[in-house]
Amino acid sequence: MIRPQPQGLKVTCNTGDPSFPVGAETTILGLETSCDETAASVVVGGHLVRSSVVSSQVDIHARFGGVVPEIASRAHVDLLTPVIAEALVEAGVDGPDLHAVAATVGPGLVGSLLVGVSTAKALALVWDIPFVAVNHLEAHLYAALVEDPSLELPVVVLLVSGGHTMLVAMEGHGRYRLLGSTLDDAAGEAFDKVARYLGLGYPGGPAIDRVAMDGDPHAIAFPRAMMAEGLDFSFSGLKTAVINHVRKHPDASTADVAASFQEAVVDVLVAKARRAAVQIGARGLVLGGGVAANSLLRERFLSACVEEGVHGFLPSRAMCTDNAAMVAAAAWWRLGSDGPSGLDHGADPNLRLPLIG
Ligand code: KG4
Ligand code: ZN
């Protein structure tokens, strides 16, 4: 059955108008609701962060040992309006001062995404400004450029989050080449699953990071999968090796297991990032995604950059984990290159990074 289109809704934004002018004064409100962080941010000119408000739902989901999608969407509904209000007040701007409103449209939890997307489109209609659809993975790539706009391309970005582990060559704005990715678990997923098994709670990454500080990283020789082969990753065997070790040695020190596991993950991530940078002759090597908040990874990553003679950049921890400043920054570039998105743009939980080649 063909449903009639609703009448009376004036769709003010065009799609694919590449002539939309963006400049140093272009002020964008970004919204991020793809998982369990409700965030809003006002960014001027693609990198000047006037406000960045993040309300984490970690405490709400902790007792379930992971994010519960239905609870996450409901929490976004409750939290998003006050978070936006705070971001506007902190930035000292109001609707009429904004040039566009952007939201993450995917990948992520569909119910959560829809809260941000619907809100952004409603605000775009009310304020009569463009709506910009933002890919969450592209936003993570832009996190480093928000804090260091002088970064020279091409850079290799090691993007390590709860759902993704990928090495991306960022050759230009909107020009991404996938160099490698995980064949099974994402690095953050491995941190979360191992932490749950060790009884360290949720979210697992920060818990392992903390506990590992008191452990011996060389106590257990966990496997480094695919270390010598190419630029892809595999972490599911490592997770199984940890479980098997703890079953065999129930008295093993949790700190030693956590430290040895973390050492194995970081060894592989850093070795491959370094190889990728050399392979494409990158001018810089950049970290992004929630796992980029890991203390050992940050330390080893910078040392590798120094040894390879490439410019290394670590975004602040707040910029690595989910936030809306990176969404507004990516939106600034997208608005300039593709123009506004249509108000009929939906949410796509399986959205992929647009790649060249
Ligand atoms: O990018 P992000 O905030 O959300 C996604 O888009 O997935 O990443 C969340 C992931 C979780 O798996 C979390 O355990 C991990 O990042 N993470 C860490 C640390 N902080 C967050 N992993 C290792 N060490 C950390 N300090
Ligand atoms: Zn993320």
mmCIF file of C-alpha atoms and ligand atoms in Angstrom:
data_model
loop_
_atom_site.group_PDB
_atom_site.id
_atom_site.type_symbol
_atom_site.label_atom_id
_atom_site.label_comp_id
_atom_site.label_asym_id
_atom_site.label_seq_id
_atom_site.Cartn_x
_atom_site.Cartn_y
_atom_site.Cartn_z
ATOM 1 C CA MET A 1 0.000 0.000 0.000
ATOM 2 C CA ILE A 2 1.324 3.453 -0.847
ATOM 3 C CA ARG A 3 0.787 5.771 2.075
ATOM 4 C CA PRO A 4 -0.132 9.368 1.256
ATOM 5 C CA GLN A 5 2.576 11.879 2.204
ATOM 6 C CA PRO A 6 1.610 14.067 5.166
ATOM 7 C CA GLN A 7 0.381 17.442 3.962
ATOM 8 C CA GLY A 8 1.290 20.779 5.461
ATOM 9 C CA LEU A 9 4.829 19.915 6.567
ATOM 10 C CA LYS A 10 7.184 22.377 4.915
ATOM 11 C CA VAL A 11 10.509 20.663 4.353
ATOM 12 C CA THR A 12 12.822 23.655 4.469
ATOM 13 C CA CYS A 13 16.149 21.890 4.014
ATOM 14 C CA ASN A 14 17.515 20.704 0.685
ATOM 15 C CA THR A 15 19.596 17.632 0.198
ATOM 16 C CA GLY A 16 22.990 17.609 -1.429
ATOM 17 C CA ASP A 17 23.354 21.352 -2.020
ATOM 18 C CA PRO A 18 27.143 21.597 -2.053
ATOM 19 C CA SER A 19 27.062 25.367 -2.232
ATOM 20 C CA PHE A 20 26.117 25.919 1.391
ATOM 21 C CA PRO A 21 28.601 28.484 2.699
ATOM 22 C CA VAL A 22 30.440 27.637 5.927
ATOM 23 C CA GLY A 23 33.023 29.888 7.511
ATOM 24 C CA ALA A 24 34.835 30.777 10.703
ATOM 25 C CA GLU A 25 31.611 32.175 12.194
ATOM 26 C CA THR A 26 29.329 29.259 11.291
ATOM 27 C CA THR A 27 27.847 28.124 14.601
ATOM 28 C CA ILE A 28 26.498 24.576 14.868
ATOM 29 C CA LEU A 29 24.604 22.820 17.641
ATOM 30 C CA GLY A 30 25.573 19.128 17.637
ATOM 31 C CA LEU A 31 23.601 16.344 19.338
ATOM 32 C CA GLU A 32 24.886 12.864 20.207
ATOM 33 C CA THR A 33 22.598 10.070 21.439
ATOM 34 C CA SER A 34 23.902 6.956 19.671
ATOM 35 C CA CYS A 35 24.498 4.851 22.785
ATOM 36 C CA ASP A 36 24.501 5.729 26.485
ATOM 37 C CA GLU A 37 25.785 9.303 26.446
ATOM 38 C CA THR A 38 23.356 12.188 25.984
ATOM 39 C CA ALA A 39 25.393 15.095 24.659
ATOM 40 C CA ALA A 40 24.993 18.550 23.131
ATOM 41 C CA SER A 41 27.645 21.014 22.044
ATOM 42 C CA VAL A 42 27.990 24.360 20.317
ATOM 43 C CA VAL A 43 31.008 24.598 18.007
ATOM 44 C CA VAL A 44 31.993 27.635 15.926
ATOM 45 C CA GLY A 45 33.926 27.375 12.664
ATOM 46 C CA GLY A 46 34.381 23.600 12.932
ATOM 47 C CA HIS A 47 36.714 23.653 15.929
ATOM 48 C CA LEU A 48 36.021 26.401 18.465
ATOM 49 C CA VAL A 49 34.138 24.552 21.214
ATOM 50 C CA ARG A 50 31.866 27.028 22.991
ATOM 51 C CA SER A 51 30.222 24.327 25.127
ATOM 52 C CA SER A 52 30.238 20.550 25.368
ATOM 53 C CA VAL A 53 27.789 18.955 27.775
ATOM 54 C CA VAL A 54 27.761 15.175 28.271
ATOM 55 C CA SER A 55 25.339 13.374 30.551
ATOM 56 C CA SER A 56 26.455 9.791 30.993
ATOM 57 C CA GLN A 57 23.944 7.009 31.678
ATOM 58 C CA VAL A 58 26.669 4.729 33.058
ATOM 59 C CA ASP A 59 25.104 4.623 36.543
ATOM 60 C CA ILE A 60 21.692 3.733 35.096
ATOM 61 C CA HIS A 61 23.049 0.733 33.132
ATOM 62 C CA ALA A 62 25.770 -0.440 35.559
ATOM 63 C CA ARG A 63 23.487 -2.757 37.530
ATOM 64 C CA PHE A 64 22.549 -4.589 34.299
ATOM 65 C CA GLY A 65 26.211 -5.088 33.336
ATOM 66 C CA GLY A 66 25.758 -3.342 29.979
ATOM 67 C CA VAL A 67 23.621 -0.871 28.037
ATOM 68 C CA VAL A 68 19.911 -1.778 27.959
ATOM 69 C CA PRO A 69 18.625 -0.255 24.674
ATOM 70 C CA GLU A 70 15.062 0.510 25.823
ATOM 71 C CA ILE A 71 16.263 2.158 29.036
ATOM 72 C CA ALA A 72 18.866 4.124 27.063
ATOM 73 C CA SER A 73 16.272 5.604 24.668
ATOM 74 C CA ARG A 74 13.972 6.577 27.518
ATOM 75 C CA ALA A 75 16.848 8.221 29.379
ATOM 76 C CA HIS A 76 17.781 10.200 26.236
ATOM 77 C CA VAL A 77 14.176 11.476 26.053
ATOM 78 C CA ASP A 78 14.424 12.710 29.654
ATOM 79 C CA LEU A 79 17.946 14.104 29.439
ATOM 80 C CA LEU A 80 18.287 15.636 25.987
ATOM 81 C CA THR A 81 16.246 18.834 26.510
ATOM 82 C CA PRO A 82 18.080 19.892 29.699
ATOM 83 C CA VAL A 83 21.425 18.941 28.147
ATOM 84 C CA ILE A 84 20.687 21.126 25.074
ATOM 85 C CA ALA A 85 19.539 23.984 27.312
ATOM 86 C CA GLU A 86 22.774 23.781 29.304
ATOM 87 C CA ALA A 87 24.899 23.690 26.142
ATOM 88 C CA LEU A 88 23.160 26.809 24.761
ATOM 89 C CA VAL A 89 23.431 28.721 28.045
ATOM 90 C CA GLU A 90 27.089 27.780 28.515
ATOM 91 C CA ALA A 91 27.874 28.876 24.945
ATOM 92 C CA GLY A 92 25.895 32.112 25.423
ATOM 93 C CA VAL A 93 23.838 31.514 22.275
ATOM 94 C CA ASP A 94 20.176 31.044 21.454
ATOM 95 C CA GLY A 95 18.361 29.412 18.525
ATOM 96 C CA PRO A 96 18.543 32.466 16.226
ATOM 97 C CA ASP A 97 22.352 32.612 16.672
ATOM 98 C CA LEU A 98 22.768 29.098 15.265
ATOM 99 C CA HIS A 99 23.411 28.349 11.593
ATOM 100 C CA ALA A 100 22.657 24.601 11.706
ATOM 101 C CA VAL A 101 21.719 21.771 14.024
ATOM 102 C CA ALA A 102 23.349 18.360 13.602
ATOM 103 C CA ALA A 103 22.763 14.921 15.063
ATOM 104 C CA THR A 104 24.394 11.505 14.911
ATOM 105 C CA VAL A 105 22.240 9.377 12.582
ATOM 106 C CA GLY A 106 24.214 6.112 12.998
ATOM 107 C CA PRO A 107 25.682 3.681 13.706
ATOM 108 C CA GLY A 108 24.238 3.032 17.149
ATOM 109 C CA LEU A 109 21.111 1.878 18.974
ATOM 110 C CA VAL A 110 18.160 2.748 16.785
ATOM 111 C CA GLY A 111 15.859 3.972 19.574
ATOM 112 C CA SER A 112 18.604 6.136 21.026
ATOM 113 C CA LEU A 113 19.573 7.538 17.628
ATOM 114 C CA LEU A 114 15.961 8.457 16.864
ATOM 115 C CA VAL A 115 15.721 10.658 19.948
ATOM 116 C CA GLY A 116 18.631 12.832 18.790
ATOM 117 C CA VAL A 117 17.637 12.807 15.112
ATOM 118 C CA SER A 118 13.988 13.762 15.773
ATOM 119 C CA THR A 119 14.992 16.484 18.201
ATOM 120 C CA ALA A 120 17.540 17.969 15.785
ATOM 121 C CA LYS A 121 15.025 17.978 12.931
ATOM 122 C CA ALA A 122 12.361 19.600 15.131
ATOM 123 C CA LEU A 123 14.799 22.333 16.184
ATOM 124 C CA ALA A 124 15.866 22.848 12.560
ATOM 125 C CA LEU A 125 12.211 23.394 11.609
ATOM 126 C CA VAL A 126 11.459 25.697 14.542
ATOM 127 C CA TRP A 127 14.577 27.822 14.027
ATOM 128 C CA ASP A 128 14.404 27.548 10.232
ATOM 129 C CA ILE A 129 18.014 26.436 9.911
ATOM 130 C CA PRO A 130 19.564 23.415 8.160
ATOM 131 C CA PHE A 131 19.671 19.950 9.689
ATOM 132 C CA VAL A 132 22.934 18.000 9.209
ATOM 133 C CA ALA A 133 23.060 14.198 9.466
ATOM 134 C CA VAL A 134 26.351 13.006 10.984
ATOM 135 C CA ASN A 135 27.996 9.581 10.854
ATOM 136 C CA HIS A 136 29.194 8.694 14.385
ATOM 137 C CA LEU A 137 32.412 7.110 13.086
ATOM 138 C CA GLU A 138 33.217 10.170 11.005
ATOM 139 C CA ALA A 139 32.604 12.293 14.106
ATOM 140 C CA HIS A 140 35.206 10.215 16.019
ATOM 141 C CA LEU A 141 37.669 10.873 13.161
ATOM 142 C CA TYR A 142 37.106 14.606 13.576
ATOM 143 C CA ALA A 143 37.655 14.604 17.350
ATOM 144 C CA ALA A 144 41.410 15.128 16.931
ATOM 145 C CA LEU A 145 40.926 17.950 14.421
ATOM 146 C CA VAL A 146 38.726 19.811 16.915
ATOM 147 C CA GLU A 147 41.603 19.980 19.370
ATOM 148 C CA ASP A 148 44.411 20.320 16.827
ATOM 149 C CA PRO A 149 43.102 21.985 13.645
ATOM 150 C CA SER A 150 46.705 22.292 12.419
ATOM 151 C CA LEU A 151 46.985 18.506 11.919
ATOM 152 C CA GLU A 152 48.285 17.903 8.419
ATOM 153 C CA LEU A 153 46.656 15.203 6.299
ATOM 154 C CA PRO A 154 47.043 12.380 5.504
ATOM 155 C CA VAL A 155 46.771 11.027 9.028
ATOM 156 C CA VAL A 156 46.154 7.483 10.160
ATOM 157 C CA VAL A 157 43.434 7.278 12.787
ATOM 158 C CA LEU A 158 43.296 4.286 15.108
ATOM 159 C CA LEU A 159 39.591 4.287 15.962
ATOM 160 C CA VAL A 160 38.942 2.020 18.914
ATOM 161 C CA SER A 161 35.520 2.053 20.547
ATOM 162 C CA GLY A 162 32.977 -0.309 22.056
ATOM 163 C CA GLY A 163 31.620 -1.279 18.646
ATOM 164 C CA HIS A 164 34.532 -0.666 16.260
ATOM 165 C CA THR A 165 38.254 -1.193 15.871
ATOM 166 C CA MET A 166 39.622 0.218 12.648
ATOM 167 C CA LEU A 167 42.645 1.829 11.104
ATOM 168 C CA VAL A 168 41.570 4.586 8.753
ATOM 169 C CA ALA A 169 43.696 6.699 6.448
ATOM 170 C CA MET A 170 42.168 10.164 6.440
ATOM 171 C CA GLU A 171 43.520 11.504 3.146
ATOM 172 C CA GLY A 172 41.353 14.597 2.995
ATOM 173 C CA HIS A 173 38.067 15.866 4.389
ATOM 174 C CA GLY A 174 35.496 13.186 3.700
ATOM 175 C CA ARG A 175 38.170 11.015 2.025
ATOM 176 C CA TYR A 176 38.722 7.885 4.097
ATOM 177 C CA ARG A 177 40.453 4.630 3.212
ATOM 178 C CA LEU A 178 39.986 1.595 5.439
ATOM 179 C CA LEU A 179 43.401 0.035 6.129
ATOM 180 C CA GLY A 180 42.340 -2.605 8.639
ATOM 181 C CA SER A 181 39.578 -3.561 11.042
ATOM 182 C CA THR A 182 38.654 -6.232 13.543
ATOM 183 C CA LEU A 183 37.506 -9.576 12.212
ATOM 184 C CA ASP A 184 35.506 -10.323 15.380
ATOM 185 C CA ASP A 185 35.260 -8.391 18.677
ATOM 186 C CA ALA A 186 36.005 -4.675 18.902
ATOM 187 C CA ALA A 187 38.781 -3.756 21.351
ATOM 188 C CA GLY A 188 36.318 -2.008 23.698
ATOM 189 C CA GLU A 189 34.021 -5.024 23.556
ATOM 190 C CA ALA A 190 36.962 -7.246 24.611
ATOM 191 C CA PHE A 191 37.713 -4.896 27.534
ATOM 192 C CA ASP A 192 34.033 -4.949 28.568
ATOM 193 C CA LYS A 193 33.663 -8.753 28.281
ATOM 194 C CA VAL A 194 36.906 -9.547 30.119
ATOM 195 C CA ALA A 195 36.055 -7.044 32.867
ATOM 196 C CA ARG A 196 32.630 -8.637 33.292
ATOM 197 C CA TYR A 197 34.235 -12.081 33.533
ATOM 198 C CA LEU A 198 36.709 -10.796 36.134
ATOM 199 C CA GLY A 199 33.834 -9.257 38.118
ATOM 200 C CA LEU A 200 35.113 -5.725 37.590
ATOM 201 C CA GLY A 201 31.744 -4.297 36.553
ATOM 202 C CA TYR A 202 30.648 -2.010 33.739
ATOM 203 C CA PRO A 203 32.006 -0.181 31.822
ATOM 204 C CA GLY A 204 34.935 -2.583 31.655
ATOM 205 C CA GLY A 205 37.580 -0.441 29.955
ATOM 206 C CA PRO A 206 38.093 2.106 32.727
ATOM 207 C CA ALA A 207 37.870 -0.680 35.369
ATOM 208 C CA ILE A 208 40.640 -2.747 33.723
ATOM 209 C CA ASP A 209 42.718 0.407 33.206
ATOM 210 C CA ARG A 210 42.480 1.106 36.978
ATOM 211 C CA VAL A 211 43.019 -2.440 38.255
ATOM 212 C CA ALA A 212 45.909 -3.109 35.835
ATOM 213 C CA MET A 213 47.943 -0.363 37.487
ATOM 214 C CA ASP A 214 48.590 -2.725 40.437
ATOM 215 C CA GLY A 215 49.307 -5.789 38.271
ATOM 216 C CA ASP A 216 52.290 -7.272 36.453
ATOM 217 C CA PRO A 217 51.758 -6.911 32.675
ATOM 218 C CA HIS A 218 54.214 -9.760 32.029
ATOM 219 C CA ALA A 219 52.694 -12.218 34.532
ATOM 220 C CA ILE A 220 50.771 -14.121 31.833
ATOM 221 C CA ALA A 221 51.780 -14.418 28.169
ATOM 222 C CA PHE A 222 48.391 -13.953 26.471
ATOM 223 C CA PRO A 223 48.287 -14.361 22.675
ATOM 224 C CA ARG A 224 48.789 -11.433 20.292
ATOM 225 C CA ALA A 225 46.557 -12.554 17.404
ATOM 226 C CA MET A 226 47.592 -11.732 13.815
ATOM 227 C CA MET A 227 50.536 -9.693 15.095
ATOM 228 C CA ALA A 228 52.677 -10.412 12.040
ATOM 229 C CA GLU A 229 49.887 -10.326 9.449
ATOM 230 C CA GLY A 230 48.585 -7.177 7.817
ATOM 231 C CA LEU A 231 46.512 -4.505 9.482
ATOM 232 C CA ASP A 232 43.424 -6.419 10.616
ATOM 233 C CA PHE A 233 42.737 -7.336 14.238
ATOM 234 C CA SER A 234 41.191 -10.212 16.153
ATOM 235 C CA PHE A 235 40.386 -10.081 19.864
ATOM 236 C CA SER A 236 37.970 -12.950 20.475
ATOM 237 C CA GLY A 237 40.771 -15.530 20.964
ATOM 238 C CA LEU A 238 42.399 -13.285 23.559
ATOM 239 C CA LYS A 239 39.134 -13.020 25.473
ATOM 240 C CA THR A 240 38.820 -16.833 25.433
ATOM 241 C CA ALA A 241 42.464 -17.205 26.537
ATOM 242 C CA VAL A 242 41.756 -14.991 29.562
ATOM 243 C CA ILE A 243 38.688 -17.054 30.486
ATOM 244 C CA ASN A 244 40.605 -20.345 30.096
ATOM 245 C CA HIS A 245 43.493 -19.045 32.200
ATOM 246 C CA VAL A 246 41.230 -17.948 35.042
ATOM 247 C CA ARG A 247 39.371 -21.292 34.960
ATOM 248 C CA LYS A 248 42.687 -23.156 35.195
ATOM 249 C CA HIS A 249 44.155 -20.788 37.807
ATOM 250 C CA PRO A 250 41.260 -19.603 39.972
ATOM 251 C CA ASP A 251 43.716 -18.045 42.442
ATOM 252 C CA ALA A 252 45.421 -15.901 39.796
ATOM 253 C CA SER A 253 45.723 -12.261 40.808
ATOM 254 C CA THR A 254 42.970 -10.241 39.090
ATOM 255 C CA ALA A 255 45.365 -7.306 38.771
ATOM 256 C CA ASP A 256 47.926 -9.507 36.972
ATOM 257 C CA VAL A 257 45.283 -10.931 34.615
ATOM 258 C CA ALA A 258 43.934 -7.433 33.859
ATOM 259 C CA ALA A 259 47.422 -6.015 33.315
ATOM 260 C CA SER A 260 48.521 -8.918 31.077
ATOM 261 C CA PHE A 261 45.305 -8.716 29.033
ATOM 262 C CA GLN A 262 45.649 -4.958 28.602
ATOM 263 C CA GLU A 263 49.302 -5.349 27.594
ATOM 264 C CA ALA A 264 48.329 -7.852 24.875
ATOM 265 C CA VAL A 265 45.596 -5.565 23.450
ATOM 266 C CA VAL A 266 47.812 -2.492 23.492
ATOM 267 C CA ASP A 267 50.783 -4.333 21.942
ATOM 268 C CA VAL A 268 48.694 -5.295 18.909
ATOM 269 C CA LEU A 269 46.932 -1.934 18.538
ATOM 270 C CA VAL A 270 50.161 0.050 18.669
ATOM 271 C CA ALA A 271 52.134 -2.299 16.391
ATOM 272 C CA LYS A 272 49.470 -2.144 13.685
ATOM 273 C CA ALA A 273 48.886 1.611 13.948
ATOM 274 C CA ARG A 274 52.597 2.144 13.553
ATOM 275 C CA ARG A 275 52.781 -0.217 10.561
ATOM 276 C CA ALA A 276 49.844 1.581 8.931
ATOM 277 C CA ALA A 277 51.464 5.002 9.346
ATOM 278 C CA VAL A 278 54.680 3.778 7.707
ATOM 279 C CA GLN A 279 52.771 1.986 4.949
ATOM 280 C CA ILE A 280 50.924 5.088 3.732
ATOM 281 C CA GLY A 281 53.601 7.652 4.619
ATOM 282 C CA ALA A 282 51.242 9.410 7.034
ATOM 283 C CA ARG A 283 52.145 12.849 8.388
ATOM 284 C CA GLY A 284 50.384 12.049 11.634
ATOM 285 C CA LEU A 285 49.028 9.264 13.778
ATOM 286 C CA VAL A 286 45.900 9.947 15.782
ATOM 287 C CA LEU A 287 43.849 8.059 18.375
ATOM 288 C CA GLY A 288 40.072 8.140 18.599
ATOM 289 C CA GLY A 289 37.134 6.338 20.246
ATOM 290 C CA GLY A 290 36.459 5.388 23.857
ATOM 291 C CA VAL A 291 39.381 2.944 24.214
ATOM 292 C CA ALA A 292 41.698 5.832 23.334
ATOM 293 C CA ALA A 293 41.130 6.938 26.935
ATOM 294 C CA ASN A 294 43.228 3.939 28.071
ATOM 295 C CA SER A 295 46.340 5.053 29.980
ATOM 296 C CA LEU A 296 48.725 2.384 28.660
ATOM 297 C CA LEU A 297 47.533 2.811 25.069
ATOM 298 C CA ARG A 298 48.059 6.578 25.274
ATOM 299 C CA GLU A 299 51.578 6.184 26.650
ATOM 300 C CA ARG A 300 52.681 3.491 24.158
ATOM 301 C CA PHE A 301 51.035 5.248 21.221
ATOM 302 C CA LEU A 302 52.976 8.471 21.804
ATOM 303 C CA SER A 303 56.278 6.584 22.252
ATOM 304 C CA ALA A 304 55.662 4.752 18.953
ATOM 305 C CA CYS A 305 55.029 8.078 17.187
ATOM 306 C CA VAL A 306 58.298 9.479 18.521
ATOM 307 C CA GLU A 307 60.183 6.344 17.432
ATOM 308 C CA GLU A 308 58.623 6.458 13.930
ATOM 309 C CA GLY A 309 59.147 10.211 13.601
ATOM 310 C CA VAL A 310 55.463 10.921 12.853
ATOM 311 C CA HIS A 311 53.404 13.622 14.497
ATOM 312 C CA GLY A 312 51.310 11.871 17.176
ATOM 313 C CA PHE A 313 48.151 13.382 18.545
ATOM 314 C CA LEU A 314 46.069 12.192 21.465
ATOM 315 C CA PRO A 315 42.737 13.941 21.868
ATOM 316 C CA SER A 316 41.762 14.612 25.505
ATOM 317 C CA ARG A 317 39.926 11.740 27.197
ATOM 318 C CA ALA A 318 36.668 13.714 27.047
ATOM 319 C CA MET A 319 37.059 14.102 23.290
ATOM 320 C CA CYS A 320 37.880 10.376 22.809
ATOM 321 C CA THR A 321 34.698 9.091 24.429
ATOM 322 C CA ASP A 322 31.283 9.934 22.959
ATOM 323 C CA ASN A 323 30.582 13.672 22.908
ATOM 324 C CA ALA A 324 28.713 16.155 20.718
ATOM 325 C CA ALA A 325 31.602 18.547 19.961
ATOM 326 C CA MET A 326 32.983 15.993 17.493
ATOM 327 C CA VAL A 327 29.492 15.736 15.937
ATOM 328 C CA ALA A 328 29.236 19.518 15.452
ATOM 329 C CA ALA A 329 32.786 19.596 14.034
ATOM 330 C CA ALA A 330 32.108 16.814 11.512
ATOM 331 C CA ALA A 331 28.823 18.571 10.630
ATOM 332 C CA TRP A 332 30.692 21.778 9.757
ATOM 333 C CA TRP A 333 32.738 19.926 7.124
ATOM 334 C CA ARG A 334 29.765 17.940 5.820
ATOM 335 C CA LEU A 335 27.600 21.062 5.560
ATOM 336 C CA GLY A 336 30.321 22.740 3.496
ATOM 337 C CA SER A 337 30.821 19.765 1.198
ATOM 338 C CA ASP A 338 27.348 18.208 0.858
ATOM 339 C CA GLY A 339 24.994 20.952 2.062
ATOM 340 C CA PRO A 340 22.084 20.388 4.463
ATOM 341 C CA SER A 341 20.480 16.964 4.920
ATOM 342 C CA GLY A 342 16.814 16.434 4.150
ATOM 343 C CA LEU A 343 14.296 16.376 6.977
ATOM 344 C CA ASP A 344 13.256 12.945 5.715
ATOM 345 C CA HIS A 345 16.677 11.579 6.761
ATOM 346 C CA GLY A 346 16.234 8.655 9.146
ATOM 347 C CA ALA A 347 18.461 6.878 11.649
ATOM 348 C CA ASP A 348 20.581 3.932 10.483
ATOM 349 C CA PRO A 349 21.871 1.622 13.247
ATOM 350 C CA ASN A 350 24.255 -0.105 10.808
ATOM 351 C CA LEU A 351 25.613 2.982 9.052
ATOM 352 C CA ARG A 352 29.166 2.504 7.738
ATOM 353 C CA LEU A 353 31.958 4.968 7.281
ATOM 354 C CA PRO A 354 31.879 6.275 3.679
ATOM 355 C CA LEU A 355 35.077 4.984 2.071
ATOM 356 C CA ILE A 356 37.033 5.645 -1.091
ATOM 357 C CA GLY A 357 38.818 2.959 -3.060
HETATM 358 O O1 KG4 B 1 33.523 5.558 21.764
HETATM 359 P P1 KG4 B 1 32.790 5.087 22.979
HETATM 360 O O2 KG4 B 1 32.598 6.093 24.108
HETATM 361 O O3 KG4 B 1 31.386 4.513 22.603
HETATM 362 C C1 KG4 B 1 31.213 3.783 21.428
HETATM 363 O O4 KG4 B 1 30.982 4.438 20.367
HETATM 364 O O5 KG4 B 1 31.370 2.540 21.514
HETATM 365 O O6 KG4 B 1 33.597 3.784 23.518
HETATM 366 C C2 KG4 B 1 33.157 3.033 24.623
HETATM 367 C C3 KG4 B 1 34.183 1.932 24.875
HETATM 368 C C4 KG4 B 1 33.730 0.930 25.938
HETATM 369 O O7 KG4 B 1 33.949 -0.380 25.446
HETATM 370 C C5 KG4 B 1 34.639 1.241 27.122
HETATM 371 O O8 KG4 B 1 34.889 0.118 27.950
HETATM 372 C C6 KG4 B 1 35.888 1.704 26.418
HETATM 373 O O9 KG4 B 1 35.415 2.499 25.345
HETATM 374 N N1 KG4 B 1 36.760 2.517 27.297
HETATM 375 C C7 KG4 B 1 37.997 2.136 27.671
HETATM 376 C C8 KG4 B 1 38.469 3.117 28.580
HETATM 377 N N2 KG4 B 1 37.489 4.080 28.703
HETATM 378 C C9 KG4 B 1 36.449 3.697 27.906
HETATM 379 N N3 KG4 B 1 38.722 1.043 27.339
HETATM 380 C C10 KG4 B 1 39.959 0.918 27.900
HETATM 381 N N4 KG4 B 1 40.458 1.812 28.799
HETATM 382 C C11 KG4 B 1 39.765 2.919 29.147
HETATM 383 N N5 KG4 B 1 40.275 3.795 30.024
HETATM 384 ZN ZN ZN B 2 31.650 6.298 19.910
#
